[in-house]
């Protein structure tokens, strides 16, 4: 009885497995800031329960992922895992979470398979699948009257899934993708492939790159003169966090994502203001995803009045919750991935300005998910 | 495929092939003459690229001066490395060489991670090489890529002259075909080795400096080029510089056109090339000589 009482009062153990060094360190930092902003808005507690954080730097290294996640699960015995950015690492986390039945909330990684074939009752995601923004871009490109398109990306999971999503949307809209060009990750020697694009003269090009690769591709595309005749489209990662470096080369480009600058909704404005006040920096899509991970967890804890031993009830509440996200309200699909609006954005200066909603309440098909 | 497009792709292939040649020529020299399997050779390419990234802010548009400084630094680095590590490897067997040079890769990668982080960095093209020219009615071709090819050709001709027309070159050729004879003739083999090694380092680093604005600098770039350069050396014939040139251009063409026509198998094409050539000529295209 006394022990049960103590268990009630002990803080909930939250394992944060995010990149703190390397290419994605900035993204991990924003996710953590977003998560902690929501907690601080609730007075530092979720449904009356204190939180205790355990942190591991996953270094975006899939080879170390299993060891890292086991530190949190076995050594620290966390109640819930939050992570991560890199899809390969997130897949290892999902596997460990399935095996140990630990609650997992993914605040970024878009690998389709996490809420597809690997889906499980205890695995949630508050970000997106690679398929979602790419499929929406395909629909938009077809609507813009393009008939023939090509895709170009790195030959790895996120790139291939994204290209596939675009092909599906574009061909559903009546277009035809003639060729999918790929190069090894993280290679950025685009010249031969740009020449091929010039040779085939498609009506549009869809590109998936991120970070430094995205900067280089958008600049090379403009330097080859192709941007004057063949519009370049992509998911938001092509221009998110890279606009300053891309400069003039990116101006006017259209991308799709589940978040955008200047949404100008009361919810987003409040969020961005309190984020800026607390951290002296502007929120971005990664901060939103971290913030919503905390909201989703809070919804679960609240439903069981803080008694997280009632796992089934907690999971059921999370699965059926509606999250009041800065990106707009969203619910979760049966596979626990957000059913969300995908925005069409346009680059203007250093902003990815919202233009319209490309697709309302888009749900990932969750191929191969059996729950 | 239109003719103009075909020609532009040829330019792309030549540029890539020549760059591979610069790295592979050092690799084949070091193996052919000193008998050292140097897995760390790709790291010298990476070090050159990161050197371009680090030096660019200081030199700005003085790109040629920057490259000269980079070459001097890498020669000095090569001398120190040969003195400190590689001079102990000549008498060892290949397994020990592989272990030692592999651990050097780890050291270099870790040092890179500490000094420059794990992000992908772009390197700006100097203003006088920026921009592009129109080729046919199809597309614009970056001037820098033409410059990169030209620079590689200049270095390749220089290398040819040194190897074929100088006394040093004569010793190098002799060392490649019969090491014991060279030693027997009383040539200072220690110094010869040191010079060849430093030259190999400088060639790889120079390639990295030239490549940096085209390919950006990123973690693991050394390992990537090392594997392709081993393919080049094996196809060309171990120890042969002219073999390395032919093989590098061949790999450049196969890779460039493979990327375009067989996008799904873009990583595979050069290994198929290697398999086919080795079935035909297991000893490589030019098996003996320089």
XYZ file of C-alpha atoms in Angstrom:
661
model
C 0.000 0.000 0.000
C 2.760 2.385 0.998
C 4.740 1.315 -2.024
C 1.823 1.899 -4.339
C 1.449 5.337 -2.849
C 5.100 6.084 -3.504
C 4.838 4.821 -7.075
C 1.980 7.236 -7.561
C 4.081 10.139 -6.406
C 7.332 9.201 -8.120
C 7.855 11.253 -11.261
C 7.081 9.798 -14.680
C 10.320 8.786 -16.351
C 10.641 10.294 -19.813
C 13.468 9.023 -22.014
C 14.575 11.598 -24.575
C 16.585 9.930 -27.318
C 17.491 12.718 -29.736
C 20.564 13.800 -31.697
C 22.672 16.252 -29.683
C 25.682 16.167 -31.993
C 26.061 15.847 -35.764
C 24.008 16.846 -38.771
C 20.650 16.703 -36.999
C 21.697 18.241 -33.666
C 19.744 21.434 -34.361
C 16.589 19.459 -35.085
C 16.915 17.451 -31.871
C 17.339 20.654 -29.903
C 14.155 22.156 -31.370
C 12.157 19.005 -30.606
C 13.282 19.040 -26.973
C 12.521 22.755 -26.669
C 9.043 22.212 -28.082
C 8.373 19.293 -25.722
C 9.486 21.236 -22.665
C 7.545 24.339 -23.694
C 4.267 22.441 -23.445
C 5.276 20.936 -20.094
C 6.162 24.369 -18.728
C 2.820 25.713 -19.966
C 1.186 23.070 -17.747
C 3.152 24.331 -14.733
C 5.939 21.765 -15.126
C 3.612 18.799 -14.614
C 1.429 16.641 -16.884
C -1.943 15.880 -15.281
C -0.447 16.508 -11.866
C 2.528 14.199 -12.352
C 6.111 15.400 -12.193
C 8.411 14.414 -15.054
C 11.954 13.144 -14.764
C 14.078 13.272 -17.927
C 16.678 10.734 -19.026
C 18.685 11.804 -22.058
C 20.739 9.909 -24.622
C 22.469 11.430 -27.648
C 21.675 9.062 -30.533
C 24.206 10.791 -32.849
C 21.886 9.901 -35.757
C 23.857 6.661 -35.919
C 21.732 3.585 -36.700
C 24.640 1.324 -35.674
C 24.449 2.590 -32.090
C 20.669 2.858 -31.951
C 19.848 -0.458 -30.279
C 22.444 0.048 -27.532
C 21.286 3.600 -26.962
C 17.613 2.781 -26.691
C 18.362 -0.146 -24.373
C 20.136 2.237 -22.001
C 16.826 4.020 -21.585
C 14.613 0.943 -21.519
C 16.706 -1.439 -19.405
C 19.002 0.760 -17.339
C 16.788 3.776 -16.678
C 13.491 1.866 -17.027
C 11.712 4.839 -18.533
C 7.913 4.932 -18.770
C 7.889 6.576 -22.178
C 10.427 7.051 -24.979
C 10.542 10.215 -27.093
C 12.628 10.005 -30.292
C 14.022 10.600 -32.856
C 15.015 12.467 -36.048
C 16.847 9.911 -38.226
C 14.575 7.255 -39.744
C 17.114 4.449 -39.403
C 17.576 5.141 -35.689
C 13.828 5.523 -35.180
C 13.252 2.103 -36.757
C 15.631 0.510 -34.236
C 13.792 2.362 -31.453
C 10.449 1.120 -32.727
C 11.751 -2.442 -32.776
C 13.026 -2.187 -29.188
C 9.782 -0.514 -28.089
C 7.739 -3.328 -29.634
C 9.817 -6.033 -27.968
C 9.811 -4.429 -24.518
C 6.311 -2.979 -24.863
C 7.615 0.482 -23.920
C 5.495 3.454 -24.914
C 7.160 5.342 -27.818
C 6.299 8.722 -29.362
C 8.210 9.591 -32.564
C 8.507 13.398 -32.939
C 10.104 13.496 -36.399
C 11.386 10.455 -38.339
C 9.145 9.918 -41.355
C 9.920 6.316 -42.356
C 6.590 4.933 -43.597
C 7.275 1.557 -42.034
C 7.161 2.831 -38.417
C 3.401 3.277 -38.678
C 3.205 0.718 -41.471
C 4.502 -2.834 -41.139
C 6.181 -2.062 -37.778
C 3.115 -0.430 -36.236
C 2.113 -1.387 -32.693
C -0.333 -0.343 -30.007
C 2.421 1.346 -27.993
C 4.016 3.254 -30.903
C 2.794 6.769 -31.787
C 4.025 9.467 -34.125
C 3.350 13.219 -33.997
C 5.161 14.167 -37.205
C 4.412 12.709 -40.648
C 5.149 9.811 -42.968
C 7.471 10.427 -45.917
C 4.519 9.524 -48.097
C 2.236 12.339 -46.815
C 3.789 15.624 -48.051
C 5.131 13.941 -51.211
C 1.728 12.539 -52.172
C 0.169 15.975 -51.659
C 2.844 17.548 -53.868
C 2.001 15.024 -56.593
C -1.661 16.029 -56.483
C -0.725 19.730 -56.596
C 1.710 19.273 -59.497
C -0.942 17.420 -61.510
C -3.467 20.145 -60.720
C -0.995 22.741 -62.009
C -1.384 21.129 -65.401
C 1.901 19.210 -65.560
C 1.731 15.981 -67.539
C 5.252 14.591 -67.452
C 7.517 14.687 -64.384
C 10.793 13.254 -63.108
C 11.910 12.627 -59.531
C 15.410 12.889 -58.105
C 16.592 11.846 -54.644
C 19.172 10.005 -52.573
C 18.994 6.253 -52.817
C 17.886 5.614 -49.208
C 14.643 4.922 -47.370
C 13.361 8.473 -46.849
C 14.176 9.541 -50.423
C 12.690 6.496 -52.093
C 9.522 6.611 -49.967
C 9.126 10.283 -50.733
C 9.568 9.789 -54.493
C 7.051 6.939 -54.393
C 4.523 9.147 -52.632
C 4.910 11.803 -55.320
C 4.499 9.272 -58.139
C 1.294 7.985 -56.520
C -0.230 11.461 -56.171
C 0.908 12.714 -59.572
C -0.317 9.668 -61.481
C -3.617 9.717 -59.610
C -4.013 13.292 -60.850
C -3.470 12.136 -64.434
C 0.266 12.813 -64.854
C 3.050 10.406 -65.654
C 6.455 10.108 -63.959
C 8.933 9.120 -66.659
C 12.040 8.475 -64.570
C 13.203 8.276 -60.963
C 16.804 9.467 -60.731
C 18.831 8.513 -57.665
C 22.335 8.965 -56.320
C 24.006 7.505 -53.224
C 23.526 9.293 -49.874
C 24.975 11.849 -49.122
C 26.515 12.427 -52.578
C 25.874 15.859 -54.092
C 27.474 15.646 -57.550
C 24.303 16.473 -59.449
C 25.736 17.622 -62.785
C 25.204 14.402 -64.771
C 21.637 14.054 -63.501
C 20.811 17.703 -64.219
C 22.040 17.166 -67.772
C 19.681 14.205 -68.059
C 16.778 16.317 -66.807
C 17.623 18.935 -69.437
C 17.652 16.197 -72.077
C 14.270 14.744 -71.170
C 12.561 18.122 -70.732
C 9.857 17.059 -68.255
C 7.118 19.543 -67.256
C 8.165 19.383 -63.592
C 10.801 17.913 -61.276
C 10.199 16.560 -57.761
C 13.267 16.477 -55.501
C 13.766 15.086 -52.006
C 16.931 16.311 -50.296
C 17.560 17.764 -46.836
C 20.153 19.892 -45.068
C 23.381 20.612 -46.958
C 22.309 18.423 -49.879
C 19.115 20.435 -50.310
C 21.092 23.676 -50.366
C 23.459 22.351 -53.031
C 20.719 20.856 -55.206
C 18.522 23.953 -55.317
C 21.557 26.122 -56.128
C 22.844 23.751 -58.827
C 19.375 23.507 -60.337
C 19.236 27.285 -60.662
C 22.846 27.494 -61.954
C 22.010 25.030 -64.744
C 19.247 27.385 -65.864
C 16.609 24.667 -65.503
C 14.520 26.611 -62.972
C 13.496 29.030 -65.731
C 11.789 26.348 -67.805
C 11.048 23.384 -65.505
C 9.505 24.135 -62.100
C 11.119 22.370 -59.141
C 8.860 20.904 -56.449
C 9.610 19.065 -53.235
C 8.451 18.254 -49.726
C 9.089 21.067 -47.246
C 12.450 19.639 -46.180
C 13.927 20.971 -49.424
C 13.525 24.534 -48.163
C 13.006 24.276 -44.371
C 15.998 25.627 -42.455
C 17.967 26.015 -45.697
C 16.535 29.203 -47.197
C 19.250 31.500 -45.940
C 21.933 29.417 -47.666
C 19.877 28.912 -50.838
C 19.230 32.612 -51.278
C 17.921 33.708 -54.650
C 17.978 30.161 -56.074
C 14.984 29.096 -53.939
C 12.744 32.141 -54.380
C 9.235 31.354 -55.562
C 9.571 27.588 -55.130
C 6.530 25.574 -54.043
C 6.760 22.859 -51.426
C 4.289 20.885 -49.308
C 4.458 20.141 -45.586
C 2.240 19.759 -42.536
C 3.447 23.140 -41.260
C 4.247 26.539 -42.747
C 5.309 30.061 -41.858
C 2.589 32.698 -41.474
C -0.259 30.259 -40.859
C -1.655 33.172 -38.900
C -4.070 31.154 -36.775
C -4.587 32.240 -33.144
C -3.249 28.855 -31.982
C -0.024 29.130 -34.002
C 0.511 32.782 -33.115
C 0.243 32.052 -29.377
C 2.580 29.104 -29.707
C 5.197 31.025 -31.672
C 5.053 33.950 -29.283
C 5.541 31.863 -26.150
C 8.264 29.825 -27.864
C 10.103 32.988 -28.867
C 9.719 34.440 -25.356
C 11.092 31.355 -23.634
C 13.957 30.501 -25.996
C 14.706 33.790 -27.810
C 14.474 32.023 -31.163
C 11.748 31.253 -33.699
C 9.849 27.985 -33.615
C 9.911 25.673 -36.615
C 8.243 22.454 -37.727
C 10.518 20.388 -35.451
C 9.543 22.449 -32.410
C 5.876 21.888 -33.302
C 6.384 18.125 -33.523
C 8.097 18.067 -30.101
C 5.366 20.231 -28.598
C 2.707 17.872 -29.919
C 4.559 14.828 -28.564
C 4.144 16.362 -25.094
C 0.469 17.133 -25.815
C -0.184 13.549 -26.862
C 1.525 12.181 -23.756
C -0.471 14.607 -21.593
C -3.729 13.412 -23.143
C -2.854 9.849 -22.136
C -1.800 10.656 -18.580
C -4.869 12.804 -18.045
C -7.227 10.043 -19.142
C -5.944 7.752 -16.379
C -5.630 10.515 -13.755
C -1.892 10.128 -13.617
C -1.981 6.389 -12.958
C 0.183 5.270 -15.851
C -0.054 1.650 -14.722
C -3.391 1.637 -16.537
C -1.589 1.255 -19.819
C -4.425 0.027 -22.031
C -6.693 2.857 -21.000
C -3.908 5.376 -21.494
C -3.055 4.090 -24.980
C -6.710 4.038 -25.994
C -7.077 7.662 -24.875
C -3.995 8.717 -26.803
C -5.154 6.926 -29.948
C -8.527 8.643 -29.890
C -7.311 12.072 -28.790
C -7.548 15.209 -30.831
C -4.347 17.261 -30.631
C -4.719 21.030 -30.701
C -1.491 21.527 -32.609
C -0.047 24.855 -33.790
C -0.182 23.299 -37.289
C -3.975 22.881 -36.877
C -6.001 20.256 -35.035
C -5.255 16.656 -35.904
C -6.389 13.180 -34.907
C -4.494 9.923 -35.150
C -5.071 7.205 -37.719
C -5.621 3.604 -36.689
C -1.872 3.130 -37.161
C -1.153 6.082 -34.778
C 0.103 8.541 -37.392
C -1.330 12.097 -37.627
C -4.300 12.602 -39.942
C -3.429 16.156 -40.839
C -3.737 19.001 -43.321
C -0.830 19.308 -45.750
C -0.065 22.917 -46.651
C 1.115 24.239 -49.971
C 3.850 26.801 -49.251
C 5.767 29.250 -51.355
C 9.261 30.576 -50.693
C 9.273 34.291 -50.061
C 12.521 35.727 -48.698
C 13.468 33.607 -45.701
C 9.945 32.278 -45.173
C 8.021 29.252 -46.379
C 4.714 31.092 -46.544
C 1.442 29.198 -46.371
C -0.499 29.517 -49.646
C -3.368 27.104 -49.194
C -4.227 23.666 -47.877
C -3.098 21.160 -50.499
C -5.039 18.295 -48.955
C -7.275 18.400 -45.906
C -6.933 15.683 -43.248
C -4.608 13.428 -45.217
C -4.153 9.984 -43.659
C -1.198 7.742 -44.463
C -2.379 4.458 -46.039
C -0.283 2.560 -43.426
C 0.500 -0.293 -45.780
C 1.219 -3.540 -43.979
C 0.019 -2.378 -40.551
C -1.766 -5.040 -38.529
C -2.704 -4.146 -35.024
C 19.905 11.192 -76.816
C 20.646 14.435 -78.608
C 24.246 15.028 -79.626
C 24.658 18.152 -77.503
C 23.377 16.333 -74.417
C 25.706 13.458 -75.158
C 28.650 15.846 -75.357
C 27.728 17.524 -72.075
C 27.534 14.126 -70.383
C 30.964 13.352 -71.834
C 32.279 16.514 -70.185
C 30.749 15.379 -66.895
C 32.331 11.956 -67.283
C 35.764 13.352 -68.123
C 35.660 15.720 -65.162
C 34.790 12.911 -62.762
C 37.271 10.519 -64.332
C 40.167 12.966 -64.146
C 39.437 13.654 -60.498
C 39.471 9.921 -59.794
C 42.771 9.678 -61.626
C 44.441 12.204 -59.326
C 43.474 10.199 -56.258
C 44.109 6.792 -57.823
C 47.526 7.721 -59.232
C 48.829 8.362 -55.703
C 47.288 5.151 -54.448
C 48.860 3.103 -57.214
C 52.260 4.811 -56.809
C 52.370 4.087 -53.088
C 51.341 0.489 -53.630
C 53.416 -0.103 -56.733
C 56.634 1.330 -55.352
C 56.481 0.813 -51.606
C 54.189 -2.170 -51.552
C 51.951 -0.544 -48.957
C 48.199 -1.055 -49.133
C 47.091 2.356 -47.954
C 43.450 2.321 -46.884
C 43.905 5.841 -45.507
C 44.463 7.247 -48.992
C 40.829 8.338 -49.276
C 41.319 10.310 -46.073
C 43.937 12.448 -47.837
C 41.272 13.365 -50.391
C 38.904 14.232 -47.549
C 41.606 16.252 -45.797
C 42.173 18.206 -49.030
C 38.476 18.959 -49.348
C 38.210 20.108 -45.733
C 41.368 22.155 -46.246
C 39.610 23.996 -49.085
C 36.650 24.564 -46.762
C 38.909 25.884 -43.978
C 41.181 28.002 -46.190
C 38.501 29.569 -48.408
C 37.578 32.374 -45.965
C 41.237 33.492 -45.808
C 41.960 33.484 -49.528
C 38.663 34.529 -51.066
C 39.189 34.894 -54.774
C 42.887 33.970 -54.604
C 41.898 30.427 -55.484
C 45.117 29.385 -57.180
C 47.201 30.732 -54.305
C 44.945 28.853 -51.922
C 45.545 25.625 -53.834
C 49.298 26.214 -53.820
C 49.254 26.703 -50.048
C 47.121 23.581 -49.718
C 49.593 21.537 -51.756
C 52.543 22.753 -49.684
C 50.699 21.899 -46.476
C 49.781 18.452 -47.729
C 53.337 17.694 -48.859
C 54.553 18.641 -45.375
C 51.799 16.500 -43.887
C 52.851 13.619 -46.137
C 56.481 13.852 -45.000
C 55.497 13.808 -41.336
C 53.091 10.931 -41.824
C 55.670 8.875 -43.714
C 58.279 9.531 -41.035
C 55.933 8.825 -38.130
C 53.923 5.855 -39.413
C 54.409 4.574 -42.924
C 58.183 4.128 -42.739
C 57.509 1.347 -40.206
C 55.095 -0.416 -42.551
C 57.355 -1.360 -45.462
C 58.678 -4.492 -43.775
C 55.292 -5.570 -42.475
C 52.852 -7.899 -44.184
C 49.669 -6.696 -45.863
C 47.398 -7.603 -42.967
C 49.352 -5.381 -40.625
C 49.372 -2.581 -43.199
C 45.626 -2.825 -43.576
C 45.094 -2.747 -39.803
C 47.390 0.231 -39.356
C 46.024 2.293 -42.228
C 42.453 1.439 -41.257
C 43.066 2.778 -37.775
C 44.439 5.929 -39.375
C 41.077 6.344 -41.142
C 39.350 6.232 -37.750
C 41.766 8.803 -36.341
C 41.270 11.148 -39.300
C 37.473 10.786 -39.224
C 37.348 11.480 -35.498
C 39.628 14.493 -35.903
C 37.405 15.776 -38.702
C 34.351 15.301 -36.522
C 35.951 17.275 -33.697
C 37.272 20.084 -35.888
C 34.512 20.555 -38.465
C 31.489 18.677 -37.109
C 29.376 16.126 -38.944
C 27.397 18.460 -41.141
C 27.575 18.772 -44.917
C 29.375 22.003 -45.786
C 29.297 23.811 -49.080
C 32.443 25.457 -50.433
C 31.900 28.621 -52.439
C 33.216 28.913 -55.985
C 35.551 31.924 -56.399
C 33.869 34.805 -58.223
C 36.048 34.579 -61.347
C 35.086 30.928 -61.834
C 31.413 31.289 -60.920
C 28.622 31.346 -63.456
C 27.992 29.115 -66.411
C 28.196 29.135 -70.177
C 25.535 28.041 -72.642
C 26.180 24.723 -74.324
C 23.867 24.169 -77.280
C 20.270 25.102 -76.701
C 19.947 22.703 -73.832
C 21.493 23.930 -70.675
C 24.111 26.014 -69.008
C 27.333 24.334 -67.963
C 29.154 25.579 -64.854
C 32.484 27.228 -65.650
C 33.962 25.748 -62.487
C 33.481 22.190 -63.790
C 35.457 23.094 -66.902
C 38.145 24.614 -64.713
C 38.280 21.430 -62.602
C 38.867 19.320 -65.713
C 41.527 21.717 -66.973
C 43.333 21.724 -63.628
C 43.346 17.926 -63.537
C 44.716 17.759 -67.090
C 47.546 20.139 -66.165
C 48.449 18.008 -63.153
C 48.230 14.802 -65.196
C 50.592 16.191 -67.846
C 52.960 17.377 -65.105
C 52.888 13.911 -63.570
C 53.594 12.337 -66.967
C 56.591 14.613 -67.533
C 58.024 13.971 -64.078
C 57.663 10.212 -64.368
C 58.898 9.917 -67.958
C 61.392 12.743 -68.404
C 63.235 13.159 -65.107
C 65.817 11.238 -63.137
C 63.379 11.032 -60.219
C 60.838 9.581 -62.601
C 63.344 7.022 -63.759
C 63.930 5.895 -60.193
C 60.195 5.745 -59.602
C 59.674 3.599 -62.687
C 62.555 1.367 -61.690
C 61.169 1.101 -58.167
C 57.815 0.036 -59.536
C 59.257 -2.765 -61.650
C 62.112 -4.022 -59.493
C 62.592 -2.716 -56.000
C 65.577 -4.866 -55.069
C 67.494 -3.752 -58.121
C 66.924 -0.101 -57.227
C 68.175 -0.728 -53.723
C 71.125 -2.602 -55.138
C 72.086 0.364 -57.286
C 72.661 2.410 -54.170
C 69.780 4.794 -54.609
C 68.604 6.407 -51.368
C 65.438 4.377 -51.194
C 64.271 5.950 -47.926
C 64.240 9.385 -49.468
C 62.661 8.107 -52.681
C 59.881 6.477 -50.668
C 59.318 9.631 -48.686
C 59.065 11.772 -51.826
C 56.692 9.348 -53.541
C 54.513 9.120 -50.470
C 54.314 12.898 -50.035
C 53.507 13.272 -53.727
C 50.697 10.716 -53.366
C 49.270 12.620 -50.402
C 49.508 15.910 -52.288
C 47.785 14.504 -55.390
C 44.868 13.176 -53.338
C 44.596 16.389 -51.323
C 44.711 18.470 -54.500
C 41.892 16.385 -55.936
C 39.933 17.010 -52.748
C 40.540 20.758 -53.002
C 39.407 20.832 -56.621
C 36.369 18.676 -55.867
C 35.209 20.575 -52.776
C 33.054 23.213 -54.538
C 31.488 20.548 -56.799
C 30.842 17.813 -54.256
C 30.665 19.755 -50.945
C 32.539 18.357 -47.959
C 30.908 15.753 -45.766
C 31.718 12.934 -43.334
C 32.659 9.675 -44.980
C 33.649 11.231 -48.317
C 37.118 9.697 -47.988
C 35.814 6.162 -47.651
C 33.538 6.597 -50.624
C 36.282 7.680 -53.011
C 38.755 5.137 -51.623
C 36.581 2.230 -52.745
C 36.147 3.667 -56.233
C 39.875 4.344 -56.464
C 40.675 0.757 -55.578
C 38.373 -0.241 -58.420
C 40.335 2.108 -60.701
C 43.707 0.750 -59.563
C 42.643 -2.868 -59.928
C 41.135 -2.311 -63.373
C 44.120 -0.267 -64.529
C 46.720 -2.706 -63.270
C 48.390 -2.309 -59.902
C 51.321 0.101 -59.942
C 50.568 1.486 -63.394
C 49.941 5.212 -63.747
C 48.858 5.110 -67.383
C 46.605 2.177 -66.488
C 45.118 4.289 -63.724
C 44.389 7.092 -66.201
C 42.609 4.825 -68.673
C 40.698 3.058 -65.896
C 39.714 6.316 -64.194
C 38.243 7.703 -67.418
C 36.488 4.397 -68.071
C 34.978 4.438 -64.574
C 34.023 8.109 -65.049
C 32.111 7.292 -68.225
C 30.456 4.137 -66.918
C 29.410 5.840 -63.684
C 28.062 8.983 -65.361
C 26.095 7.170 -68.055
C 25.078 4.420 -65.612
C 23.566 7.032 -63.270
C 21.497 8.332 -66.172
C 20.389 5.160 -67.932
C 20.197 2.748 -64.996
C 19.273 5.087 -62.158
C 18.031 2.231 -59.977
C 21.404 0.484 -60.159
C 23.550 3.612 -60.172
C 25.829 2.233 -57.471
C 26.373 -1.045 -59.288
C 27.610 -0.108 -62.749
C 31.311 0.337 -61.948
C 31.487 -2.983 -60.128
C 29.996 -4.715 -63.145
C 32.666 -2.994 -65.237
C 35.323 -4.267 -62.848
C 33.953 -7.813 -62.983
C 33.880 -7.845 -66.776
C 37.407 -6.475 -67.118
C 38.868 -8.802 -64.520
C 37.343 -11.834 -66.231
C 38.937 -10.669 -69.453
C 42.241 -9.462 -67.971
C 42.737 -10.568 -64.349
C 46.010 -8.644 -64.146
C 44.366 -5.325 -65.127
C 44.509 -3.339 -68.342
C 48.217 -2.468 -68.114
C 49.825 -5.036 -65.912
C 53.525 -4.195 -66.028
C 55.204 -0.842 -66.247
C 54.277 2.596 -65.073
